Short mmCIF file of C-alpha atoms in Angstrom, two decimals:
data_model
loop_
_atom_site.label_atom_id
_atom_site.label_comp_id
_atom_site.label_asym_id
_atom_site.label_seq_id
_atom_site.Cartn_x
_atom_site.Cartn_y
_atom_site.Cartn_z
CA UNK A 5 -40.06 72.78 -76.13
CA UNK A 6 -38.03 71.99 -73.34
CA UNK A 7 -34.52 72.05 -75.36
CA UNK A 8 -35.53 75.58 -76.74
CA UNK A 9 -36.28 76.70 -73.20
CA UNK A 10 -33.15 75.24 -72.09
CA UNK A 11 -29.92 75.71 -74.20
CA UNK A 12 -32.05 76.66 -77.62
CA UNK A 13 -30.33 76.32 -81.32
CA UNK A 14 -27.25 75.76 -79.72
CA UNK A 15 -28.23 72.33 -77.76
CA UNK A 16 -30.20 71.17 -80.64
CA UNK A 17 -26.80 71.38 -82.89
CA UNK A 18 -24.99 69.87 -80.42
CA UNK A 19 -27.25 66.48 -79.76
CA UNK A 20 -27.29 66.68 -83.46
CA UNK A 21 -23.45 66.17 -83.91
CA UNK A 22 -23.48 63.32 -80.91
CA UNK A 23 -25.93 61.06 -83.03
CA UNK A 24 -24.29 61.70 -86.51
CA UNK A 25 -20.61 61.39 -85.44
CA UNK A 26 -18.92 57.99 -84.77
CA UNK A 27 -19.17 56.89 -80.76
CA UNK A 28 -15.43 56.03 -79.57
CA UNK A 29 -17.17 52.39 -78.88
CA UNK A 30 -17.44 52.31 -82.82
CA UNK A 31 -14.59 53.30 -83.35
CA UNK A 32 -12.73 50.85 -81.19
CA UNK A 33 -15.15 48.10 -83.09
CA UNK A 34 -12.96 48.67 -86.16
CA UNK A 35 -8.98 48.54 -84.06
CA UNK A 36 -7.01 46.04 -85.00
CA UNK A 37 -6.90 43.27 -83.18
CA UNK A 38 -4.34 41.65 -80.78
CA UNK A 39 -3.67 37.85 -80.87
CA UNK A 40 -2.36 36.80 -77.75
CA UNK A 41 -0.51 33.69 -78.04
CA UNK A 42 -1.50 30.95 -76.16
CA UNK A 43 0.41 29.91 -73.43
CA UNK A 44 0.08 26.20 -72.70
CA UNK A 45 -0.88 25.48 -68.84
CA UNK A 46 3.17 24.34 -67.16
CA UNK A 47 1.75 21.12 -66.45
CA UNK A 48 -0.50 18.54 -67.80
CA UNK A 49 -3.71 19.65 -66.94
CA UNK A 50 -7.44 17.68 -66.96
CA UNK A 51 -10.36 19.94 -66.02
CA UNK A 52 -12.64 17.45 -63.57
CA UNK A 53 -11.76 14.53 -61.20
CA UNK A 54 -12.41 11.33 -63.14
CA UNK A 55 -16.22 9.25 -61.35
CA UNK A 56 -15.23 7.24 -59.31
CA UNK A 57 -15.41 3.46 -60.85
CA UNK A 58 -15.88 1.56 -57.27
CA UNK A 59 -17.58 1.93 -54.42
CA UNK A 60 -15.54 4.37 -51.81
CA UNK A 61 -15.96 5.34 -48.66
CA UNK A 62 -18.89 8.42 -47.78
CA UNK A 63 -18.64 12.00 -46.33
CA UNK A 64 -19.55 12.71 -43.43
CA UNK A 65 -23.25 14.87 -43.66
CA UNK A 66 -23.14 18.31 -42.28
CA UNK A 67 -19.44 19.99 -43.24
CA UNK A 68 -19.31 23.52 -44.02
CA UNK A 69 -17.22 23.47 -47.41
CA UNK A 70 -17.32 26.64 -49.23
CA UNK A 71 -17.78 25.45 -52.63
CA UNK A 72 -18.33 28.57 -54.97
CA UNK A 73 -14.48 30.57 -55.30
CA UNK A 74 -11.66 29.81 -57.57
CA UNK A 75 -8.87 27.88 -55.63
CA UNK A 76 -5.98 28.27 -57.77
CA UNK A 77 -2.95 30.44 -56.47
CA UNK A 78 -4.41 29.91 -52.80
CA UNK A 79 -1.74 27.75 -51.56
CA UNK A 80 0.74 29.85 -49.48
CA UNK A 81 3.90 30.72 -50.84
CA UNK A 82 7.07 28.65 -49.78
CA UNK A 83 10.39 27.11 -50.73
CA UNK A 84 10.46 24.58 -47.97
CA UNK A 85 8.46 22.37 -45.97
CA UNK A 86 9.92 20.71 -43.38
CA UNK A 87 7.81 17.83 -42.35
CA UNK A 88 8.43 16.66 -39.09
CA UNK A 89 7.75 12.90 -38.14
CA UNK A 90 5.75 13.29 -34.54
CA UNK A 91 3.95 9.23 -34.81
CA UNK A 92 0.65 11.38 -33.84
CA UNK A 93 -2.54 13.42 -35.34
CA UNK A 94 -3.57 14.81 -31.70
CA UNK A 95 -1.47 18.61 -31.88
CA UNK A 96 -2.54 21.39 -30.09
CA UNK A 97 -3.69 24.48 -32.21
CA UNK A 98 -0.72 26.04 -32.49
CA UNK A 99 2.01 22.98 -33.03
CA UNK A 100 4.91 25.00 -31.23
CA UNK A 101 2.54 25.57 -28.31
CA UNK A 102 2.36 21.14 -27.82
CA UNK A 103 4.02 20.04 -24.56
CA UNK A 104 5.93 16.79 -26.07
CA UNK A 105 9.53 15.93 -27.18
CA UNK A 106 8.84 16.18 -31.12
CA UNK A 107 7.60 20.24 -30.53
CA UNK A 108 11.16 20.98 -29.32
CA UNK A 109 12.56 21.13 -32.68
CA UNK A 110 9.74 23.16 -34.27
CA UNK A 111 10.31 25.48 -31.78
CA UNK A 112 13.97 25.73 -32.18
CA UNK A 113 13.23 25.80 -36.14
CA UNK A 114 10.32 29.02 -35.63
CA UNK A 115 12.39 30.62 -33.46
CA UNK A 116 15.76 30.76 -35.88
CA UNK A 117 13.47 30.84 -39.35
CA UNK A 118 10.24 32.91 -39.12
CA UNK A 119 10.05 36.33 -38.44
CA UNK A 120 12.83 38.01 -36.88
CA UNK A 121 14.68 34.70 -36.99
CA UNK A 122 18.59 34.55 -37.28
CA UNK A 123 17.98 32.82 -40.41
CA UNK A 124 14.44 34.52 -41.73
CA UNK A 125 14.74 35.17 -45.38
CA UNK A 126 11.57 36.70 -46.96
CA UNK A 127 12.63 34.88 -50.35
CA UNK A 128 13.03 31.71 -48.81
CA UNK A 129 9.76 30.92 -46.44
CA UNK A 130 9.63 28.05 -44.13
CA UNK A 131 6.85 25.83 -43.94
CA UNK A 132 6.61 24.16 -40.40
CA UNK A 133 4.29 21.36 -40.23
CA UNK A 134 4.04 18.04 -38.05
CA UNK A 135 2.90 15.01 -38.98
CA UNK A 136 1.48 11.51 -38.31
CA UNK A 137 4.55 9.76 -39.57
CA UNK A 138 6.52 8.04 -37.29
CA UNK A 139 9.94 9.04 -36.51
CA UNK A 140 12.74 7.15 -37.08
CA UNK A 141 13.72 5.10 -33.57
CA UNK A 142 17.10 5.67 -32.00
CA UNK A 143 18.67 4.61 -28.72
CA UNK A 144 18.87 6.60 -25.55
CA UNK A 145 20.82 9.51 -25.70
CA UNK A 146 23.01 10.27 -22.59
CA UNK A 147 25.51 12.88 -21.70
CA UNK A 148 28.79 11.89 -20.43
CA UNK A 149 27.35 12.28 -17.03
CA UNK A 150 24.49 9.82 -17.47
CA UNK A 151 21.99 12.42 -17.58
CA UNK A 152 18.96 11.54 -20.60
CA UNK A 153 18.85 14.15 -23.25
CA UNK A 154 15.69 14.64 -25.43
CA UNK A 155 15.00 12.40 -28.14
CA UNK A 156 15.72 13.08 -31.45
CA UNK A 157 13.92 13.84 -34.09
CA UNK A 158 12.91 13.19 -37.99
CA UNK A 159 11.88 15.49 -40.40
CA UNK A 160 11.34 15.65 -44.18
CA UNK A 161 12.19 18.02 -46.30
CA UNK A 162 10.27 18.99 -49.43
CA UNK A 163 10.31 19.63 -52.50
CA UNK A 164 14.54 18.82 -51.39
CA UNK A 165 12.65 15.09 -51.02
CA UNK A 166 15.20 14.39 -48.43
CA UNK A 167 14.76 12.61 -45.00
CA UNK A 168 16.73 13.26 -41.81
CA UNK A 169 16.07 10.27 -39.40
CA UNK A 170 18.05 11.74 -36.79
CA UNK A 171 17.95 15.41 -35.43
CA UNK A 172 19.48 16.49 -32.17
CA UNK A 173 16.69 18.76 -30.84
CA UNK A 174 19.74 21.15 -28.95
CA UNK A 175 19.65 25.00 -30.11
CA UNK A 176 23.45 24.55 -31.44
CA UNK A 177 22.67 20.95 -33.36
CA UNK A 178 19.23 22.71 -34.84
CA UNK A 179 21.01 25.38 -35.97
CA UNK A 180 23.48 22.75 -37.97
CA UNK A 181 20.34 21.20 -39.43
CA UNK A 182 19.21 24.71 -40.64
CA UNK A 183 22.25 25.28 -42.35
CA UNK A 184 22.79 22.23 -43.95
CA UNK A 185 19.32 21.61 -45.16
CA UNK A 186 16.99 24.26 -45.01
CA UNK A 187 18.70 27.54 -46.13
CA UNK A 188 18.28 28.23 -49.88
CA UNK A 189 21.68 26.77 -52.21
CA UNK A 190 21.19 30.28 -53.92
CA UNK A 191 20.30 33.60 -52.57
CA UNK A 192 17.92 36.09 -53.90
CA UNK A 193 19.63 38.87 -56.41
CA UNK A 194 17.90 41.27 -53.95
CA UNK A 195 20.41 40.02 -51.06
CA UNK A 196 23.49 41.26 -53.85
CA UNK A 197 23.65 44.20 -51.71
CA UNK A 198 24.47 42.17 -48.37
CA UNK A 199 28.26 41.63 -47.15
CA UNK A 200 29.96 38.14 -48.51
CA UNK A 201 29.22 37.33 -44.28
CA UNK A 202 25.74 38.07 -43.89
CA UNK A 203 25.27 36.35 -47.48
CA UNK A 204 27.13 33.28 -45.89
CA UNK A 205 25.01 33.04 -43.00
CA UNK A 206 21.69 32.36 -45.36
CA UNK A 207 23.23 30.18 -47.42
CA UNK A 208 23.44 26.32 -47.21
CA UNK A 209 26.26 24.46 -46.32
CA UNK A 210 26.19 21.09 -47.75
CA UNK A 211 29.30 20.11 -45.82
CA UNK A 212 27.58 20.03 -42.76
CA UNK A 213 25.13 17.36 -43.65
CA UNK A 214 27.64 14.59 -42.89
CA UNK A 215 27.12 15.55 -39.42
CA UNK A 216 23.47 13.90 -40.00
CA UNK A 217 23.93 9.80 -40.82
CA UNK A 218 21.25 8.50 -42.67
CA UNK A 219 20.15 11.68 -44.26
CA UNK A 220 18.78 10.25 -47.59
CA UNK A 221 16.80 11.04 -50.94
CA UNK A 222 12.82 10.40 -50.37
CA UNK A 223 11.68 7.03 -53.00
CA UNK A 224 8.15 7.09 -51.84
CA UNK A 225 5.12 8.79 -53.25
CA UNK A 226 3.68 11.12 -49.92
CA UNK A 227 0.31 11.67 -49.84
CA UNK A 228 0.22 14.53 -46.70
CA UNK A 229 -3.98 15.17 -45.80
CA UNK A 230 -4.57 17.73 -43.42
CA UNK A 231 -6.71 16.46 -40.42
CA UNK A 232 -5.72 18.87 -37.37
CA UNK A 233 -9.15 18.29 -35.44
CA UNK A 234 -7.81 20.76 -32.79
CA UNK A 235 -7.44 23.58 -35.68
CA UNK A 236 -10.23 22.92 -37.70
CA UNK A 237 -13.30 20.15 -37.43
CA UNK A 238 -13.61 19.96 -40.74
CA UNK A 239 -10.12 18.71 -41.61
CA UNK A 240 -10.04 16.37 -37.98
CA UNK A 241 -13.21 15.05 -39.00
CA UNK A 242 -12.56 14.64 -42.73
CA UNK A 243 -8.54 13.83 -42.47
CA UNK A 244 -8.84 10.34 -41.07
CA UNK A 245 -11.48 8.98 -43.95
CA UNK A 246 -9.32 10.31 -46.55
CA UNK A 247 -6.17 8.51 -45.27
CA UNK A 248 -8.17 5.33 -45.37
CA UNK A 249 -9.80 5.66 -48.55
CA UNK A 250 -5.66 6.50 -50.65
CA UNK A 251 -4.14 3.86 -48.85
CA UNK A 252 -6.81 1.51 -50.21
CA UNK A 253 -7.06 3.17 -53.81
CA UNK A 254 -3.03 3.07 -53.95
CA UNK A 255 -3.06 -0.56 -52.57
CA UNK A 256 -5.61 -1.52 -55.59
CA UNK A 257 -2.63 0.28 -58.25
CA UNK A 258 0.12 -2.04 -57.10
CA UNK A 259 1.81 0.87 -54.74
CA UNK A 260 2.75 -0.53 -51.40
CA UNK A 261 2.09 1.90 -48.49
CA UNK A 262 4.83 2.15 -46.00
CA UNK A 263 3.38 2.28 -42.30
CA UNK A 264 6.54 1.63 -40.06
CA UNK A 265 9.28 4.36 -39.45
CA UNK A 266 12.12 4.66 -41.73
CA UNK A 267 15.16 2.67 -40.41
CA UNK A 268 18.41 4.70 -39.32
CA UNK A 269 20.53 3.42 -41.73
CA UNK A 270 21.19 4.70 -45.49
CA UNK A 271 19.36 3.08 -48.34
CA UNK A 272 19.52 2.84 -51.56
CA UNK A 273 16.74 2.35 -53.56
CA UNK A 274 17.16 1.60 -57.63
CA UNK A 275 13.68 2.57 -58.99
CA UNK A 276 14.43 1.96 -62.80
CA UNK A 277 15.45 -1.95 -61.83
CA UNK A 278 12.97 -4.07 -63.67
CA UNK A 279 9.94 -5.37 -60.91
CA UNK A 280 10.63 -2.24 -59.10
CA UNK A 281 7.48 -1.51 -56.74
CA UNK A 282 6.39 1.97 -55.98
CA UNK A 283 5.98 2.71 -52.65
CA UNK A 284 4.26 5.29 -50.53
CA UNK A 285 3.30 7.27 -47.10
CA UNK A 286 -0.31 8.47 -46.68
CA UNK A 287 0.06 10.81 -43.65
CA UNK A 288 -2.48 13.31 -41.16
CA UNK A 289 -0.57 16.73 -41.23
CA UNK A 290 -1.18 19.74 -39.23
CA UNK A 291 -2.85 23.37 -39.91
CA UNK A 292 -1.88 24.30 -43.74
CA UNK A 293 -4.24 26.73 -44.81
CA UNK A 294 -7.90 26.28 -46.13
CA UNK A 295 -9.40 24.39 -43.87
CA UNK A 296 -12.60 25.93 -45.56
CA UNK A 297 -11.64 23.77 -48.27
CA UNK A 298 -11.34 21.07 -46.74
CA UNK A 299 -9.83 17.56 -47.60
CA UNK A 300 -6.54 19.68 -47.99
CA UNK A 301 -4.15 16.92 -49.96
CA UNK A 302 -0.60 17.72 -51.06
CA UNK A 303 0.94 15.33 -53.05
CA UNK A 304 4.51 14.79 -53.57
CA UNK A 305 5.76 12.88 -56.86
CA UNK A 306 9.34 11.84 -55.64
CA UNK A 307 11.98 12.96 -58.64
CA UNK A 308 12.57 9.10 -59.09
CA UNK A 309 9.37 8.12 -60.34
CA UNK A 310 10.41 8.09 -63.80
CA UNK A 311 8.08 8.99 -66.46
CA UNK A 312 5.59 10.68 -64.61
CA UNK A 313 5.77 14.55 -65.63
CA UNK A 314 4.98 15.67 -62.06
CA UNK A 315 8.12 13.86 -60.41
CA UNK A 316 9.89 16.47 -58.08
CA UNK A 317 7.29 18.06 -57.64
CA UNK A 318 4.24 19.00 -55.04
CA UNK A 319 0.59 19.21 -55.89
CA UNK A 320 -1.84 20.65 -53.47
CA UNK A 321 -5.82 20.07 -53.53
CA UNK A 322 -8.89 20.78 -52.08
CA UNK A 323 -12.30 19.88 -51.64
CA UNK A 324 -11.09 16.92 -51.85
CA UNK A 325 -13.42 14.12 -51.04
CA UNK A 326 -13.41 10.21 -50.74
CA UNK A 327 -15.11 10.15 -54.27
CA UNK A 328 -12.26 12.32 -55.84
CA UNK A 329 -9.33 9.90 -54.07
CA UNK A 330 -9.32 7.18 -56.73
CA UNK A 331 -9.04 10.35 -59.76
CA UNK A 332 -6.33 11.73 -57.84
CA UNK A 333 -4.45 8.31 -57.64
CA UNK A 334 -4.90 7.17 -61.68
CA UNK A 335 -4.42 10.38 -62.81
CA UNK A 336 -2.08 12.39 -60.63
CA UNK A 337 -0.01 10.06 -58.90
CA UNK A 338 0.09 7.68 -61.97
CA UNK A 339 -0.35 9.65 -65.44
CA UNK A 340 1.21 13.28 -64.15
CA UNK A 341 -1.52 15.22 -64.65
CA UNK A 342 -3.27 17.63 -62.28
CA UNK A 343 -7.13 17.88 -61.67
CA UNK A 344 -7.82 21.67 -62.86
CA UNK A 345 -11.01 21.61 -60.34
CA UNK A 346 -9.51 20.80 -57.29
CA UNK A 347 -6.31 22.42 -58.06
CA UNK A 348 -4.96 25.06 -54.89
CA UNK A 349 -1.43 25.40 -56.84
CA UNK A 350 1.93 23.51 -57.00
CA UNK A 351 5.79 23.70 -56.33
CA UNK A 352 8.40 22.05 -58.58
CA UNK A 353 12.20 21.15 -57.95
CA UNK A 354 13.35 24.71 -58.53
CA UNK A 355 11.06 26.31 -55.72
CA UNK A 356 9.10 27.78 -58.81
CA UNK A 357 5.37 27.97 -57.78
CA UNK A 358 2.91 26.00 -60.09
CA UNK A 359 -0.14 28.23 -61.24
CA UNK A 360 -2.90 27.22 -64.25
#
């Protein structure tokens, strides 16, 4: 009665043709359809963090991890890290803000790379981070008047996977170790439309890393753990246990872990001679994102650790507890292969970012 009232023979035909003609769902239940080719993941990939097979140490009760979103792709975007060696876990917030002789270089390096920088390329992002590494020792520097100048410091650079023992912390010997380490080799096509000079001032000059003796390829594995207390509890509280708990699981594979500095002098290490021993650093590093994730772990497979697919490049993790550190050793550090559950992202060689 209603449909009679309202719209008569002429809504009656037309709900009539709806039910007898073919919905455009139906129709798009008989398209062809598209095979998309699988694209295998650019890394060797296992989906969940091996049980641990002895006992390890606990987590503390109480953290606030968020446990429910995807992590993959959050790992911020860079082409550099420069790693500086500070022999301390104890930075303020804000690492350029600390008071000591290791923050003069990261502020000489923010103040010439990050925003507004002489040297800030948005294709080419600078990771600043300290760490609990020690630096390399050096005698006393004086000027030719006796008076002390500041110590130097020691940085590494990744995924470069060089170390520079010895870094004059002076604005015009900073700016040298810019140049010859940290700007890209190769510029961005986007900077094509820059002069041949302001293309030359981004670019690295190799030349000028003689000025730097010592400077020499990274051999050891680096396992970097976030544990800024002063940023984040979680990771201050939660850094320190997962330090302790690699350097015992990479003690129990046969790895050696490498507590002193690195000397001044130029080594070199043949990793492919027979009864070669792999080596590494398990370090505290400050504020790098995520601390609601917290462990944060980046691991760096050095590009001479033959045979293992991740070499040259950096893994990061998190939620990342003491249960997951002896998966993470067997299967990332020694078969290549990267845990899809507690994967952030990656970096290879080519400044390429790693996403499964």
């Amino acid at each position: 009665m209603f449909l009679f009232r309202h719209g008569g023979r002429r809504a009656i035909l037309s709900i009539l043709s709806l039910t007898t003609r073919p919905s455009s769902l139906a129709q798009r239940c008989y398209a062809s359809r598209i095979d998309v080719p699988f694209t295998p993941p650019p890394v060797p990939v296992i989906d969940q963090c091996p049980s641990p097979t002895c006992q390890c140490r606990e987590s503390p009760p109480g953290l606030d991890i968020e446990r429910e979103k995807d992590m993959n792709g959050s790992m911020p975007t860079y082409a550099e890290q420069v790693l500086i060696s500070t022999g301390r876990s104890n930075w303020p917030s804000k690492i350029d803000e600390d008071e000591g002789e290791d923050s003069a270089l990261v502020r000489q390096l923010r103040k010439n790379l990050l925003r507004d920088g002489k040297y800030s390329d948005p294709y080419h992002n600078i990771m600043l981070t300290n760490s609990s590494f020690p630096p390399t020792p050096s005698p006393a520097h004086q000027t030719k008047d006796a008076t002390p100048t500041p110590s130097p410091a020691s940085a590494f650079l990744l995924p470069s996977f060089q170390y520079v023992p010895t870094i004059p912390t002076d604005p015009p010997a900073v700016e040298d170790f810019i140049k010859a380490f940290v700007l890209p080799a190769k510029l961005h096509q986007t900077h094509n439309t820059l002069s041949r000079a302001q293309q030359n001032i981004l670019l690295r000059q190799t030349d000028r890393q003689k000025q730097f003796p010592g400077a020499r390829p990274i051999n050891e594995i680096l396992i970097l753990i976030c544990g800024h207390g002063n940023r984040d509890a979680r990771c201050g509280t939660l850094g320190p246990i997962l330090q302790a708990e690699f350097e015992d699981k990479l003690q129990r594979q046969n790895i050696a872990i490498l507590r002193e500095p690195p000397v001044a002098e130029a080594e070199v290490v043949d990793t492919a001679v027979e009864g070669y021993v792999p080596t590494a650093r398990v370090g505290l590093i400050s504020h790098i994102g995520g601390h609601k994730w917290a462990g944060n772990v980046i691991v760096y497979i050095p590009p001479s650790f033959q045979g293992n697919t991740l070499a040259g490049k950096g893994i990061w993790y998190g939620r990342v507890g003491p249960e997951h550190v002896e998966g993470i050793v067997g299967k990332t550090v020694l078969d290549g292969k990267v845990i899809k559950e507690l994967f952030r992202g990656g970096i290879d060689g080519e400044r390429e970012v790693i996403r499964l």
